[in-house]
């Protein structure tokens, strides 16, 4: 069953407590992690992950969303970060199975526009309710 992802949900509150603010990339990380748990049939703390993203916020905020939703952390050394320019790409691994998620360019553009129009929190709420197919390209190698 998919966890509750309203702005007042426990998961979102824990993410905000950990990260310090509600932003769209934090939510993208939450969504990516939840999707990976579902698709790979994993429980929290069973995955490892490689996150490729820009080395500064807001894009790098995605890392914290992934840490909160999957339990993969820097400290447990099951989360690896590779700084790279452009759209974030996340590779989740459970045993020998991989799931690669790429944030869609269109989703990124929309986030940037929403931040400009209504601020970070409004953009985050938008990402909370968006269809995952609109957010991520799952066919990326
Ligand atoms: Zn942030």
Coordinates of N, CA, C and O in Angstrom, one line a residue, residues 15-88:
X15 N 10.4 14.2 6.8 CA 11.4 14.7 5.8 C 11.7 16.2 6.0 O 12.9 16.6 5.9
X16 N 10.7 16.9 6.4 CA 10.9 18.4 6.6 C 11.7 18.6 7.9 O 12.6 19.4 7.9
X17 N 11.4 17.8 8.9 CA 12.2 17.8 10.1 C 13.7 17.5 9.9 O 14.6 18.2 10.3
X18 N 13.9 16.6 9.0 CA 15.3 16.2 8.7 C 16.0 17.2 7.8 O 17.1 17.6 8.1
X19 N 15.3 17.7 6.8 CA 15.9 18.6 5.8 C 15.8 20.0 6.1 O 16.6 20.8 5.6
X20 N 14.8 20.5 6.9 CA 14.7 21.9 7.3 C 13.7 22.7 6.5 O 13.3 23.8 7.0
X21 N 13.2 22.3 5.4 CA 12.2 23.0 4.7 C 11.5 22.0 3.7 O 12.1 21.0 3.4
X22 N 10.3 22.4 3.3 CA 9.5 21.6 2.3 C 9.8 22.2 0.9 O 9.5 23.3 0.6
X23 N 10.5 21.4 0.1 CA 10.9 21.9 -1.2 C 10.6 20.8 -2.2 O 10.5 19.6 -1.9
X24 N 10.5 21.2 -3.5 CA 10.1 20.2 -4.5 C 11.1 19.1 -4.8 O 10.7 18.0 -5.1
X25 N 12.4 19.3 -4.6 CA 13.4 18.3 -4.8 C 13.4 17.3 -3.6 O 13.6 16.1 -3.8
X26 N 13.1 17.8 -2.4 CA 13.0 16.9 -1.3 C 11.8 15.9 -1.6 O 12.0 14.7 -1.4
X27 N 10.7 16.5 -2.1 CA 9.6 15.6 -2.4 C 9.9 14.7 -3.6 O 9.5 13.5 -3.5
X28 N 10.6 15.1 -4.5 CA 11.0 14.2 -5.6 C 11.8 13.1 -5.1 O 11.6 11.9 -5.5
X29 N 12.7 13.3 -4.1 CA 13.5 12.3 -3.5 C 12.6 11.3 -2.7 O 12.8 10.1 -2.8
X30 N 11.6 11.8 -2.0 CA 10.7 11.0 -1.3 C 9.9 10.1 -2.3 O 9.8 8.8 -2.1
X31 N 9.4 10.7 -3.4 CA 8.6 9.9 -4.3 C 9.5 8.9 -5.0 O 9.1 7.7 -5.3
X32 N 10.7 9.2 -5.4 CA 11.6 8.3 -6.0 C 11.9 7.1 -5.1 O 11.9 5.9 -5.6
X33 N 12.2 7.4 -3.9 CA 12.5 6.3 -2.9 C 11.3 5.3 -2.7 O 11.4 4.1 -2.7
X34 N 10.1 5.9 -2.6 CA 8.9 5.1 -2.4 C 8.6 4.2 -3.6 O 8.3 3.1 -3.5
X35 N 8.8 4.8 -4.8 CA 8.6 4.1 -6.0 C 9.6 2.9 -6.1 O 9.2 1.8 -6.5
X36 N 10.8 3.2 -5.7 CA 11.8 2.1 -5.8 C 11.5 1.0 -4.8 O 11.6 -0.2 -5.1
X37 N 11.0 1.3 -3.6 CA 10.7 0.3 -2.6 C 9.6 -0.6 -3.2 O 9.6 -1.8 -3.1
X38 N 8.6 0.1 -3.9 CA 7.5 -0.6 -4.4 C 7.9 -1.5 -5.6 O 7.6 -2.7 -5.6
X39 N 8.6 -0.9 -6.5 CA 9.0 -1.7 -7.7 C 10.0 -2.8 -7.5 O 10.0 -3.8 -8.1
X40 N 10.8 -2.6 -6.5 CA 11.8 -3.6 -6.2 C 11.4 -4.6 -5.1 O 12.1 -5.5 -4.7
X41 N 10.2 -4.3 -4.6 CA 9.6 -5.2 -3.5 C 10.5 -5.2 -2.3 O 10.7 -6.2 -1.7
X42 N 10.9 -4.0 -1.9 CA 11.9 -3.9 -0.8 C 11.2 -3.2 0.4 O 10.3 -2.4 0.2
X43 N 11.7 -3.6 1.5 CA 11.3 -2.8 2.7 C 12.4 -1.7 2.9 O 13.5 -1.7 2.3
X44 N 12.0 -0.8 3.8 CA 13.0 0.3 4.1 C 14.3 -0.3 4.6 O 14.2 -1.4 5.3
X45 N 15.4 0.2 4.3 CA 16.8 -0.2 4.7 C 17.2 -1.4 3.9 O 18.2 -2.0 4.3
X46 N 16.5 -1.8 2.9 CA 17.0 -3.0 2.1 C 17.6 -2.7 0.8 O 18.1 -3.5 0.1
X47 N 17.6 -1.4 0.4 CA 18.2 -1.0 -0.9 C 19.6 -0.3 -0.7 O 20.0 0.0 0.4
X48 N 20.2 -0.2 -1.8 CA 21.4 0.7 -1.9 C 21.1 1.6 -3.1 O 20.3 1.3 -4.0
X49 N 21.7 2.8 -3.1 CA 21.4 3.8 -4.1 C 22.6 4.6 -4.5 O 23.4 4.9 -3.7
X50 N 22.6 5.0 -5.8 CA 23.5 5.9 -6.3 C 22.7 7.1 -6.9 O 21.8 6.9 -7.7
X51 N 23.0 8.3 -6.3 CA 22.3 9.5 -6.8 C 23.2 10.4 -7.6 O 24.3 10.8 -7.1
X52 N 22.8 10.7 -8.8 CA 23.6 11.6 -9.6 C 22.8 12.9 -9.7 O 21.7 12.9 -10.3
X53 N 23.4 14.0 -9.2 CA 22.7 15.2 -9.2 C 23.7 16.4 -9.1 O 24.8 16.2 -8.8
X54 N 23.1 17.6 -9.4 CA 24.0 18.8 -9.2 C 24.4 19.0 -7.8 O 23.7 18.5 -6.8
X55 N 25.5 19.6 -7.6 CA 26.1 19.7 -6.2 C 25.6 20.8 -5.4 O 26.3 21.2 -4.4
X56 N 24.5 21.4 -5.7 CA 23.9 22.5 -4.9 C 22.4 22.4 -4.9 O 21.8 21.9 -5.8
X57 N 21.8 23.0 -3.8 CA 20.3 23.1 -3.8 C 19.8 24.0 -4.9 O 20.6 24.9 -5.3
X58 N 18.6 23.9 -5.4 CA 17.6 22.9 -4.9 C 17.8 21.5 -5.3 O 17.3 20.6 -4.7
X59 N 18.6 21.3 -6.4 CA 18.6 19.9 -7.0 C 19.1 18.9 -6.0 O 18.6 17.8 -5.8
X60 N 20.2 19.3 -5.2 CA 20.8 18.3 -4.3 C 19.9 17.9 -3.1 O 20.1 16.9 -2.4
X61 N 18.8 18.7 -2.9 CA 17.8 18.4 -1.9 C 17.2 17.0 -2.1 O 16.7 16.4 -1.2
X62 N 17.2 16.5 -3.3 CA 16.7 15.2 -3.7 C 17.3 14.1 -2.9 O 16.7 13.1 -2.5
X63 N 18.6 14.3 -2.5 CA 19.3 13.3 -1.7 C 18.6 13.1 -0.4 O 18.5 11.9 0.0
X64 N 18.2 14.1 0.3 CA 17.6 14.0 1.6 C 16.3 13.3 1.5 O 15.9 12.5 2.4
X65 N 15.5 13.5 0.5 CA 14.2 12.8 0.3 C 14.5 11.3 0.2 O 13.7 10.5 0.7
X66 N 15.5 11.0 -0.6 CA 15.8 9.6 -0.8 C 16.3 8.9 0.5 O 15.9 7.8 0.9
X67 N 17.0 9.7 1.3 CA 17.5 9.1 2.6 C 16.3 8.8 3.5 O 16.3 7.8 4.1
X68 N 15.4 9.8 3.6 CA 14.3 9.6 4.5 C 13.3 8.5 4.0 O 12.9 7.7 4.8
X69 N 13.1 8.4 2.7 CA 12.1 7.4 2.3 C 12.7 6.0 2.2 O 12.0 5.0 2.4
X70 N 14.0 5.8 1.9 CA 14.5 4.5 1.8 C 15.3 4.0 2.9 O 15.6 2.8 3.1
X71 N 15.8 4.9 3.8 CA 16.7 4.5 4.8 C 18.1 4.4 4.4 O 19.0 4.0 5.2
X72 N 18.4 4.5 3.1 CA 19.8 4.5 2.6 C 20.4 5.9 3.0 O 19.9 6.9 2.8
X73 N 21.5 5.8 3.7 CA 22.2 7.0 4.2 C 23.7 7.0 3.9 O 24.3 6.0 3.7
X74 N 24.2 8.2 4.0 CA 25.7 8.3 3.9 C 26.4 7.5 5.0 O 27.4 6.9 4.7
X75 N 25.8 7.6 6.2 CA 26.4 7.0 7.3 C 26.5 5.5 7.2 O 27.4 4.8 7.7
X76 N 25.4 4.9 6.6 CA 25.4 3.5 6.4 C 26.1 3.0 5.2 O 26.2 1.8 4.9
X77 N 26.6 4.0 4.4 CA 27.4 3.8 3.2 C 26.7 3.0 2.2 O 27.2 2.3 1.3
X78 N 25.3 3.0 2.2 CA 24.5 2.4 1.1 C 23.9 3.5 0.3 O 23.0 3.3 -0.5
X79 N 24.4 4.7 0.4 CA 24.0 5.8 -0.5 C 25.3 6.5 -1.0 O 26.1 6.9 -0.2
X80 N 25.4 6.6 -2.3 CA 26.5 7.2 -2.9 C 26.1 8.3 -3.8 O 25.0 8.2 -4.4
X81 N 26.8 9.4 -3.7 CA 26.4 10.6 -4.5 C 27.5 10.9 -5.5 O 28.7 10.8 -5.3
X82 N 27.0 11.1 -6.8 CA 27.9 11.5 -7.8 C 27.4 12.9 -8.3 O 26.3 13.0 -8.8
X83 N 28.3 13.9 -8.2 CA 27.8 15.2 -8.7 C 27.9 15.2 -10.2 O 28.9 14.8 -10.8
X84 N 26.8 15.7 -10.8 CA 26.8 15.8 -12.2 C 25.8 16.9 -12.6 O 24.8 17.1 -11.9
X85 N 26.1 17.6 -13.7 CA 25.2 18.6 -14.2 C 24.0 18.0 -14.9 O 24.1 17.0 -15.5
X86 N 22.9 18.7 -14.8 CA 21.7 18.2 -15.6 C 20.7 17.4 -14.7 O 20.8 17.4 -13.5
X87 N 19.8 16.7 -15.4 CA 18.7 16.1 -14.7 C 19.2 15.0 -13.7 O 20.0 14.2 -14.1
X88 N 18.6 15.0 -12.5 CA 19.0 13.9 -11.6 C 18.6 12.5 -12.1 O 17.6 12.3 -12.7

